[in-house]
Structure formats: structure tokens, C-alpha cells
Amino acid sequence: MADQGSSAVLQAELAETKDKLLRALAEQQNIRQQMQRQREEAVKFAASQLTGDLLDTLDNLRRAIESAPREDSDRDAIDPVLKGVEATEANLLTTLSRHGLQRIDPLGSAFDPHVHHAIRQHSDTTAAEGTIVEVLQPGYMLHGRVLRPAMVGVAVNGQQR
């Protein structure tokens, strides 16, 4: 009988040890997967600081394009420079988009506080309330994550605030 008792104890200890081992292996696998996800995230967003810093350059290129005189008398002198600045902006946007950057230009869409920053409200009876009627500065997303929200003006029915 003593053998059966000690055998039962050993079986219980073996089962408990096996359970602990399986739990430890599962925990190790979970940690390994979590570390893999974190590493992939780090690689994916490693350039976010550089990309964020380049947004000011994109804004300045856009301001230069929009500030170019539109009168016919200045067109011959300014056209080559303007085309060069536009080409530079397009090239920079294309390059950054290959690395996951997307421009948020939400004119006419519904306001979303997760990707838009309301700067102004406009009394507008022609647009539905909450519709973006002005984009003051485009926003940008990097791999689906908001890098900078778009600064917008939103339609409200009633008085301008």
C-alpha cells in the first residue's frame, strides 16, 4: 500500500510539474511574440521623428507655391521656379508615401476628432453641420497612425463661434 500511496504522490507531482512546464513554455512563447511585435513596430515607426520634421518643409513648399504671383506680367520669370518647387514637393511626397506617409486633406468630409483639429467654426447653411469646409493645414498619417492632425474649419448651423 505504501507503494501505491507514493506512486499517487509521484503522479500528482509529475502532473503538477508538467502543468508548470507547459505554462512556462506558453508564457515564453507569448513573450517572444510580444517582443517580435514590438520590434516590428519600432522598425515601422523608426523614421517618424524624421518624417515629422519634414512636414514643416512640405508646408513651406506649399506656401511658396501658393504665394507665387498669378499675374501674367510675372509668369515668364516665375513659371520655371514655380514648376521646380512643385516638382520638388511632388517628389518629396512620393518618396515619403513609399515609406508609409499619407496626406490628410479632408475638405468636404465629416469632422473626426481623431484625425482633425478644429481651429475655426463657420456658420454655413449650405453644408451639413460638422462638415469640414476649410483646410488650414493638411494632416499626415504614418502607417495608419496620425502623425499630425489636419487643422480645419468646420461648418456649424447658427452663429459663428
Coordinates of N, CA, C and O in Angstrom, one line a residue:
M1 N 0.8 -1.2 0.0 CA 0.0 0.0 0.0 C 0.9 1.3 0.0 O 0.4 2.2 -0.6
A2 N 2.0 1.2 0.6 CA 2.9 2.3 0.7 C 3.3 2.7 -0.7 O 3.5 3.8 -1.0
D3 N 3.5 1.6 -1.6 CA 3.9 1.9 -2.9 C 2.9 2.6 -3.7 O 3.1 3.5 -4.5
Q4 N 1.6 2.2 -3.5 CA 0.5 2.9 -4.2 C 0.4 4.3 -3.8 O 0.1 5.2 -4.6
G5 N 0.6 4.6 -2.5 CA 0.5 6.0 -1.9 C 1.6 6.8 -2.5 O 1.3 8.0 -2.9
S6 N 2.8 6.3 -2.5 CA 3.9 7.1 -3.0 C 3.8 7.3 -4.5 O 4.2 8.3 -5.1
S7 N 3.3 6.2 -5.2 CA 3.1 6.3 -6.6 C 2.0 7.4 -7.0 O 2.2 8.2 -7.9
A8 N 1.0 7.5 -6.2 CA 0.0 8.5 -6.4 C 0.5 9.9 -6.2 O 0.3 10.8 -6.9
V9 N 1.4 10.0 -5.1 CA 2.0 11.3 -4.8 C 2.9 11.7 -6.0 O 3.0 12.9 -6.4
L10 N 3.7 10.7 -6.4 CA 4.6 11.0 -7.6 C 3.9 11.4 -8.8 O 4.3 12.3 -9.6
Q11 N 2.7 10.7 -9.1 CA 1.9 11.0 -10.3 C 1.4 12.4 -10.1 O 1.3 13.2 -11.1
A12 N 0.9 12.8 -8.9 CA 0.4 14.2 -8.7 C 1.5 15.2 -8.9 O 1.3 16.2 -9.5
E13 N 2.7 14.9 -8.4 CA 3.8 15.8 -8.6 C 4.2 15.9 -10.0 O 4.5 17.0 -10.5
L14 N 4.2 14.8 -10.7 CA 4.5 14.8 -12.1 C 3.5 15.6 -12.9 O 3.9 16.4 -13.8
A15 N 2.2 15.5 -12.6 CA 1.2 16.2 -13.3 C 1.4 17.7 -13.0 O 1.2 18.6 -13.9
E16 N 1.7 18.1 -11.8 CA 1.8 19.5 -11.4 C 3.1 20.1 -12.1 O 3.0 21.2 -12.6
T17 N 4.2 19.3 -12.1 CA 5.4 19.8 -12.8 C 5.1 19.9 -14.3 O 5.6 20.9 -14.9
K18 N 4.4 19.0 -14.9 CA 4.1 19.1 -16.3 C 3.3 20.3 -16.6 O 3.5 21.0 -17.6
D19 N 2.3 20.6 -15.7 CA 1.4 21.8 -15.9 C 2.3 23.0 -15.8 O 2.1 24.0 -16.6
K20 N 3.2 23.1 -14.8 CA 4.0 24.3 -14.7 C 4.9 24.5 -15.9 O 5.1 25.6 -16.4
L21 N 5.5 23.4 -16.4 CA 6.3 23.4 -17.6 C 5.5 23.9 -18.8 O 6.0 24.8 -19.5
L22 N 4.3 23.4 -19.0 CA 3.5 23.9 -20.1 C 3.1 25.4 -20.0 O 3.2 26.1 -21.0
R23 N 2.8 25.8 -18.8 CA 2.5 27.2 -18.6 C 3.7 28.1 -18.9 O 3.6 29.1 -19.5
A24 N 4.9 27.6 -18.4 CA 6.1 28.4 -18.6 C 6.5 28.5 -20.1 O 6.9 29.5 -20.6
L25 N 6.3 27.4 -20.8 CA 6.5 27.4 -22.3 C 5.6 28.3 -23.0 O 5.9 29.0 -23.9
A26 N 4.3 28.3 -22.6 CA 3.3 29.2 -23.2 C 3.6 30.6 -22.9 O 3.5 31.5 -23.8
E27 N 4.0 30.9 -21.7 CA 4.4 32.3 -21.3 C 5.6 32.7 -22.1 O 5.7 33.9 -22.6
Q28 N 6.6 31.9 -22.3 CA 7.8 32.2 -23.1 C 7.4 32.5 -24.5 O 7.9 33.4 -25.1
Q29 N 6.5 31.7 -25.1 CA 6.1 31.9 -26.4 C 5.3 33.3 -26.6 O 5.5 34.0 -27.5
N30 N 4.5 33.6 -25.6 CA 3.8 34.9 -25.6 C 4.8 36.0 -25.5 O 4.6 37.0 -26.2
I31 N 5.8 35.9 -24.7 CA 6.8 37.0 -24.5 C 7.6 37.1 -25.9 O 7.8 38.2 -26.3
R32 N 7.9 36.0 -26.5 CA 8.6 36.0 -27.7 C 7.8 36.7 -28.8 O 8.3 37.6 -29.6
Q33 N 6.5 36.4 -28.9 CA 5.6 37.1 -29.9 C 5.4 38.5 -29.6 O 5.4 39.4 -30.5
Q34 N 5.3 38.9 -28.3 CA 5.2 40.3 -27.9 C 6.4 41.1 -28.3 O 6.4 42.2 -28.8
M35 N 7.6 40.5 -28.1 CA 8.9 41.2 -28.4 C 9.0 41.3 -29.9 O 9.4 42.3 -30.4
Q36 N 8.5 40.3 -30.7 CA 8.5 40.4 -32.2 C 7.6 41.5 -32.6 O 8.0 42.3 -33.5
R37 N 6.4 41.7 -32.1 CA 5.5 42.7 -32.4 C 6.1 44.1 -32.1 O 6.1 45.0 -32.9
Q38 N 6.8 44.2 -30.9 CA 7.4 45.5 -30.5 C 8.5 45.8 -31.4 O 8.7 47.0 -31.8
R39 N 9.3 44.8 -31.8 CA 10.4 45.1 -32.8 C 9.9 45.6 -34.1 O 10.4 46.5 -34.7
E40 N 8.9 44.9 -34.6 CA 8.3 45.3 -35.9 C 7.7 46.7 -35.8 O 7.9 47.5 -36.8
E41 N 7.1 47.1 -34.7 CA 6.6 48.4 -34.5 C 7.7 49.4 -34.5 O 7.6 50.5 -35.1
A42 N 8.8 49.1 -33.8 CA 9.9 50.0 -33.7 C 10.5 50.3 -35.1 O 10.9 51.4 -35.4
V43 N 10.7 49.2 -35.9 CA 11.2 49.4 -37.2 C 10.3 50.2 -38.1 O 10.7 51.1 -38.8
K44 N 9.0 49.9 -38.0 CA 8.0 50.6 -38.8 C 7.9 52.1 -38.5 O 7.8 52.9 -39.4
F45 N 8.1 52.4 -37.3 CA 7.9 53.9 -36.9 C 9.2 54.5 -36.5 O 9.3 55.6 -36.0
A46 N 10.3 53.9 -36.9 CA 11.7 54.5 -36.6 C 11.9 55.8 -37.2 O 12.5 56.7 -36.6
A47 N 11.3 56.0 -38.4 CA 11.5 57.3 -39.1 C 10.5 58.3 -38.8 O 10.4 59.4 -39.4
S48 N 9.6 58.1 -37.8 CA 8.5 59.0 -37.5 C 9.1 60.4 -37.1 O 8.5 61.4 -37.5
Q49 N 10.2 60.4 -36.4 CA 10.7 61.7 -36.0 C 11.2 62.5 -37.2 O 10.9 63.7 -37.3
L50 N 11.9 61.8 -38.1 CA 12.4 62.5 -39.3 C 11.3 62.9 -40.2 O 11.2 64.0 -40.7
T51 N 10.3 62.0 -40.3 CA 9.2 62.3 -41.2 C 8.4 63.5 -40.6 O 8.0 64.4 -41.3
G52 N 8.2 63.5 -39.3 CA 7.5 64.7 -38.6 C 8.3 66.0 -38.8 O 7.7 67.0 -39.1
D53 N 9.6 65.9 -38.8 CA 10.4 67.1 -39.0 C 10.3 67.6 -40.5 O 10.4 68.8 -40.7
L54 N 10.1 66.7 -41.4 CA 10.0 67.0 -42.8 C 8.6 67.7 -43.2 O 8.5 68.3 -44.2
L55 N 7.7 67.5 -42.3 CA 6.3 68.1 -42.5 C 6.4 69.6 -42.6 O 5.7 70.3 -43.4
D56 N 7.3 70.3 -41.8 CA 7.5 71.7 -42.0 C 8.0 72.1 -43.3 O 7.6 73.1 -43.9
T57 N 8.9 71.3 -43.9 CA 9.5 71.5 -45.2 C 8.4 71.4 -46.2 O 8.3 72.2 -47.2
L58 N 7.5 70.4 -46.1 CA 6.4 70.2 -47.0 C 5.4 71.5 -47.0 O 5.0 72.0 -48.0
D59 N 5.2 71.9 -45.7 CA 4.3 73.1 -45.6 C 4.9 74.3 -46.2 O 4.2 75.1 -46.9
N60 N 6.2 74.5 -46.0 CA 6.9 75.6 -46.6 C 6.9 75.6 -48.2 O 6.8 76.6 -48.8
L61 N 7.1 74.4 -48.7 CA 7.0 74.2 -50.2 C 5.6 74.6 -50.7 O 5.4 75.3 -51.7
R62 N 4.6 74.2 -50.0 CA 3.2 74.5 -50.3 C 2.9 76.0 -50.2 O 2.3 76.6 -51.1
R63 N 3.5 76.6 -49.2 CA 3.3 78.1 -49.0 C 4.0 78.8 -50.2 O 3.5 79.8 -50.7
A64 N 5.2 78.4 -50.6 CA 5.9 79.0 -51.7 C 5.1 78.9 -53.0 O 5.0 79.9 -53.7
I65 N 4.5 77.8 -53.2 CA 3.7 77.6 -54.4 C 2.5 78.5 -54.4 O 2.2 79.2 -55.4
E66 N 1.8 78.5 -53.3 CA 0.6 79.3 -53.2 C 0.9 80.8 -53.1 O 0.0 81.6 -53.5
S67 N 2.1 81.3 -52.8 CA 2.4 82.7 -52.7 C 2.9 83.2 -54.0 O 3.1 84.4 -54.2
A68 N 3.1 82.4 -55.0 CA 3.7 82.8 -56.3 C 2.7 83.7 -57.0 O 1.5 83.5 -57.0
P69 N 3.1 84.9 -57.5 CA 2.2 85.8 -58.2 C 1.5 85.1 -59.4 O 2.2 84.3 -60.1
R70 N 0.3 85.4 -59.5 CA -0.5 84.8 -60.6 C -0.7 85.8 -61.8 O -1.4 85.4 -62.8
E71 N -0.2 87.0 -61.7 CA -0.4 88.0 -62.8 C 0.4 87.5 -64.0 O 1.5 87.0 -63.9
D72 N -0.1 87.8 -65.2 CA 0.5 87.5 -66.4 C 1.9 88.1 -66.6 O 2.8 87.5 -67.2
S73 N 2.1 89.3 -66.1 CA 3.3 90.0 -66.3 C 4.5 89.3 -65.6 O 5.6 89.4 -66.1
D74 N 4.2 88.6 -64.6 CA 5.3 87.9 -63.8 C 5.5 86.4 -64.2 O 6.4 85.8 -63.8
R75 N 4.6 85.9 -65.1 CA 4.6 84.5 -65.3 C 5.8 84.0 -66.0 O 6.3 82.9 -65.6
D76 N 6.4 84.7 -66.9 CA 7.6 84.2 -67.6 C 8.8 84.1 -66.7 O 9.6 83.1 -66.8
A77 N 8.9 85.0 -65.7 CA 10.0 84.9 -64.8 C 9.8 83.8 -63.7 O 10.7 83.2 -63.3
I78 N 8.5 83.7 -63.3 CA 8.3 82.9 -62.1 C 7.9 81.4 -62.5 O 8.1 80.5 -61.7
D79 N 7.4 81.2 -63.7 CA 7.0 79.8 -64.1 C 8.0 78.8 -63.9 O 7.7 77.7 -63.3
P80 N 9.3 79.0 -64.3 CA 10.3 77.9 -64.2 C 10.6 77.6 -62.7 O 10.7 76.4 -62.3
V81 N 10.6 78.6 -61.9 CA 10.9 78.4 -60.4 C 9.7 77.7 -59.8 O 9.9 76.8 -59.0
L82 N 8.5 78.2 -60.1 CA 7.3 77.5 -59.6 C 7.2 76.1 -60.0 O 6.9 75.2 -59.1
K83 N 7.5 75.8 -61.2 CA 7.5 74.4 -61.6 C 8.5 73.5 -60.9 O 8.3 72.4 -60.5
G84 N 9.6 74.1 -60.6 CA 10.7 73.4 -59.9 C 10.3 73.2 -58.4 O 10.5 72.1 -57.9
V85 N 9.6 74.1 -57.8 CA 9.2 74.0 -56.4 C 8.0 72.9 -56.4 O 8.0 72.1 -55.5
E86 N 7.1 73.0 -57.4 CA 6.0 72.0 -57.4 C 6.6 70.6 -57.6 O 6.1 69.6 -57.0
A87 N 7.6 70.4 -58.5 CA 8.2 69.1 -58.7 C 8.9 68.6 -57.5 O 8.9 67.4 -57.1
T88 N 9.6 69.5 -56.7 CA 10.3 69.2 -55.5 C 9.2 68.7 -54.5 O 9.4 67.6 -53.8
E89 N 8.1 69.4 -54.3 CA 7.1 69.0 -53.4 C 6.5 67.6 -53.8 O 6.4 66.7 -52.9
A90 N 6.2 67.4 -55.1 CA 5.7 66.1 -55.5 C 6.6 65.0 -55.3 O 6.3 63.9 -54.9
N91 N 7.9 65.2 -55.6 CA 8.9 64.2 -55.4 C 9.1 63.9 -53.9 O 9.1 62.7 -53.5
L92 N 9.1 64.8 -53.0 CA 9.2 64.6 -51.6 C 8.0 63.8 -51.1 O 8.1 62.8 -50.3
L93 N 6.8 64.2 -51.5 CA 5.5 63.5 -51.1 C 5.6 62.0 -51.6 O 5.2 61.1 -50.9
T94 N 6.0 61.8 -52.9 CA 6.1 60.5 -53.4 C 7.1 59.6 -52.6 O 6.8 58.5 -52.3
T95 N 8.2 60.2 -52.3 CA 9.2 59.5 -51.5 C 8.7 59.1 -50.2 O 8.8 57.9 -49.7
L96 N 8.1 60.1 -49.5 CA 7.6 59.8 -48.2 C 6.4 58.8 -48.2 O 6.2 58.0 -47.3
S97 N 5.6 58.8 -49.2 CA 4.5 57.9 -49.3 C 5.0 56.5 -49.5 O 4.3 55.5 -49.0
R98 N 6.1 56.3 -50.2 CA 6.7 54.9 -50.3 C 7.1 54.4 -48.9 O 7.2 53.2 -48.7
H99 N 7.3 55.3 -47.9 CA 7.6 54.9 -46.6 C 6.5 55.0 -45.6 O 6.7 55.0 -44.4
G100 N 5.2 55.0 -46.1 CA 4.0 55.0 -45.3 C 3.4 56.3 -44.9 O 2.4 56.3 -44.2
L101 N 3.8 57.4 -45.5 CA 3.2 58.7 -45.1 C 2.0 58.9 -46.1 O 2.1 58.8 -47.3
Q102 N 0.9 59.3 -45.5 CA -0.3 59.7 -46.3 C -0.7 61.1 -45.8 O -0.8 61.4 -44.6
R103 N -1.1 61.9 -46.8 CA -1.6 63.2 -46.5 C -3.1 63.1 -46.2 O -3.8 62.4 -46.8
I104 N -3.5 63.9 -45.2 CA -4.9 64.0 -44.8 C -5.4 65.4 -45.3 O -5.0 66.4 -44.8
D105 N -6.2 65.4 -46.3 CA -6.8 66.6 -46.9 C -8.3 66.4 -46.9 O -8.8 66.0 -47.9
P106 N -9.0 66.7 -45.8 CA -10.4 66.3 -45.6 C -11.5 67.2 -46.1 O -12.6 67.1 -45.6
L107 N -11.2 68.1 -46.9 CA -12.2 69.1 -47.4 C -13.5 68.4 -47.8 O -13.5 67.5 -48.6
G108 N -14.6 68.8 -47.2 CA -15.9 68.2 -47.6 C -16.3 66.9 -46.8 O -17.4 66.4 -46.9
S109 N -15.4 66.4 -46.0 CA -15.7 65.2 -45.2 C -16.2 65.6 -43.8 O -16.1 66.7 -43.4
A110 N -16.7 64.6 -43.1 CA -17.2 64.8 -41.7 C -16.0 65.0 -40.8 O -15.0 64.3 -40.9
F111 N -16.2 65.9 -39.8 CA -15.1 66.1 -38.8 C -14.9 64.8 -38.0 O -15.9 64.2 -37.5
D112 N -13.7 64.5 -37.8 CA -13.3 63.3 -37.0 C -12.2 63.8 -36.0 O -11.1 64.1 -36.4
P113 N -12.5 63.9 -34.7 CA -11.5 64.4 -33.8 C -10.2 63.6 -33.7 O -9.2 64.1 -33.1
H114 N -10.3 62.4 -34.2 CA -9.1 61.5 -34.1 C -8.0 61.9 -35.2 O -6.9 61.6 -35.0
V115 N -8.5 62.5 -36.3 CA -7.6 62.9 -37.4 C -7.7 64.4 -37.8 O -6.9 64.8 -38.6
H116 N -8.6 65.1 -37.2 CA -8.7 66.5 -37.5 C -8.6 67.4 -36.2 O -9.0 66.9 -35.1
H117 N -8.1 68.6 -36.3 CA -8.1 69.5 -35.2 C -8.9 70.8 -35.7 O -8.4 71.5 -36.6
A118 N -10.0 71.0 -35.1 CA -10.9 72.1 -35.4 C -10.3 73.4 -34.9 O -10.1 73.6 -33.7
I119 N -10.0 74.3 -35.8 CA -9.4 75.6 -35.5 C -10.5 76.7 -35.5 O -10.5 77.6 -34.7
R120 N -11.4 76.6 -36.5 CA -12.5 77.5 -36.7 C -13.8 76.8 -36.9 O -13.9 75.7 -37.3
Q121 N -14.9 77.6 -36.6 CA -16.2 77.1 -36.9 C -16.8 78.2 -37.8 O -16.6 79.4 -37.6
H122 N -17.5 77.7 -38.9 CA -18.1 78.7 -39.9 C -19.6 78.5 -39.9 O -20.1 77.3 -40.0
S123 N -20.3 79.6 -39.8 CA -21.8 79.5 -40.0 C -22.0 79.2 -41.4 O -21.6 80.0 -42.3
D124 N -22.6 78.1 -41.8 CA -22.8 77.7 -43.2 C -24.1 76.9 -43.3 O -24.2 75.9 -42.7
T125 N -25.0 77.5 -44.0 CA -26.3 76.8 -44.2 C -26.3 75.9 -45.4 O -27.2 75.1 -45.6
T126 N -25.2 75.9 -46.2 CA -25.2 75.0 -47.4 C -24.5 73.7 -47.1 O -24.7 72.7 -47.8
A127 N -23.7 73.7 -46.0 CA -23.0 72.4 -45.7 C -23.7 71.8 -44.4 O -24.1 72.6 -43.5
A128 N -23.7 70.5 -44.3 CA -24.2 69.9 -43.1 C -23.3 70.2 -41.9 O -22.1 70.4 -42.0
E129 N -23.9 70.3 -40.8 CA -23.2 70.6 -39.5 C -22.1 69.5 -39.3 O -22.4 68.3 -39.5
G130 N -20.9 70.0 -39.0 CA -19.8 69.0 -38.7 C -19.0 68.7 -40.0 O -18.1 67.9 -39.9
T131 N -19.4 69.3 -41.1 CA -18.6 69.1 -42.3 C -17.4 70.0 -42.4 O -17.5 71.2 -42.0
I132 N -16.3 69.5 -42.9 CA -15.1 70.4 -43.0 C -15.2 71.2 -44.2 O -15.4 70.7 -45.3
V133 N -15.2 72.5 -44.0 CA -15.4 73.5 -45.1 C -14.1 74.3 -45.4 O -14.1 75.0 -46.4
E134 N -13.1 74.0 -44.6 CA -11.8 74.7 -44.8 C -10.7 73.9 -44.2 O -10.8 73.3 -43.2
V135 N -9.6 73.8 -45.0 CA -8.4 73.1 -44.5 C -7.3 74.1 -44.4 O -6.9 74.6 -45.4
L136 N -7.0 74.4 -43.2 CA -5.9 75.4 -42.9 C -4.5 74.8 -43.1 O -3.6 75.5 -43.5
Q137 N -4.4 73.5 -42.7 CA -3.1 72.8 -42.8 C -3.4 71.4 -43.0 O -4.2 70.8 -42.1
P138 N -2.9 70.7 -44.0 CA -3.2 69.3 -44.1 C -2.5 68.5 -43.0 O -1.5 68.9 -42.4
G139 N -3.1 67.4 -42.7 CA -2.6 66.5 -41.7 C -1.8 65.3 -42.4 O -1.9 65.2 -43.6
Y140 N -1.2 64.5 -41.6 CA -0.4 63.4 -42.2 C -0.6 62.2 -41.2 O -0.6 62.3 -40.0
M141 N -0.6 61.0 -41.9 CA -0.6 59.7 -41.1 C 0.6 58.9 -41.6 O 1.0 59.0 -42.7
L142 N 1.2 58.2 -40.6 CA 2.3 57.4 -40.9 C 1.9 55.9 -40.6 O 1.6 55.6 -39.4
H143 N 1.8 55.1 -41.6 CA 1.4 53.7 -41.4 C 0.1 53.6 -40.7 O -0.1 52.8 -39.8
G144 N -0.9 54.5 -41.0 CA -2.2 54.5 -40.4 C -2.3 55.2 -39.0 O -3.3 55.2 -38.5
R145 N -1.2 55.7 -38.5 CA -1.2 56.4 -37.2 C -1.0 57.9 -37.5 O -0.2 58.3 -38.3
V146 N -1.9 58.7 -36.8 CA -1.8 60.1 -37.0 C -0.5 60.7 -36.6 O -0.1 60.5 -35.4
L147 N 0.2 61.3 -37.5 CA 1.5 62.0 -37.2 C 1.2 63.4 -36.8 O 1.8 64.0 -35.9
R148 N 0.3 64.0 -37.6 CA -0.2 65.4 -37.3 C -1.6 65.5 -37.8 O -1.9 65.2 -39.0
P149 N -2.5 66.0 -37.0 CA -3.9 66.1 -37.4 C -4.0 67.3 -38.4 O -3.3 68.2 -38.3
A150 N -5.0 67.2 -39.3 CA -5.3 68.3 -40.2 C -6.0 69.4 -39.4 O -6.9 69.2 -38.6
M151 N -5.5 70.6 -39.6 CA -6.2 71.8 -39.0 C -7.3 72.3 -39.9 O -7.0 72.6 -41.0
V152 N -8.5 72.3 -39.4 CA -9.6 72.5 -40.2 C -10.6 73.6 -39.6 O -10.6 73.9 -38.5
G153 N -11.5 74.1 -40.6 CA -12.7 74.9 -40.2 C -13.9 74.0 -40.4 O -14.0 73.3 -41.5
V154 N -14.8 74.0 -39.5 CA -16.0 73.1 -39.5 C -17.2 73.9 -39.6 O -17.4 75.0 -39.0
A155 N -18.2 73.4 -40.4 CA -19.5 74.1 -40.6 C -20.3 73.9 -39.4 O -20.4 72.8 -38.8
V156 N -21.0 75.0 -38.9 CA -22.0 74.9 -37.9 C -23.2 75.6 -38.4 O -23.1 76.6 -39.1
N157 N -24.4 75.2 -38.0 CA -25.6 75.9 -38.3 C -25.9 76.9 -37.2 O -26.0 76.5 -36.0
G158 N -26.0 78.1 -37.5 CA -26.2 79.1 -36.5 C -25.1 80.1 -36.5 O -24.5 80.4 -37.5
Q159 N -24.7 80.7 -35.3 CA -23.7 81.7 -35.3 C -22.3 81.2 -35.3 O -22.0 80.1 -34.8
Q160 N -21.5 82.0 -35.9 CA -20.0 81.6 -36.0 C -19.4 81.8 -34.6 O -19.8 82.8 -33.9
R161 N -18.6 80.9 -34.2 CA -18.0 81.0 -32.8 C -16.6 81.3 -32.9 O -15.9 81.0 -33.8

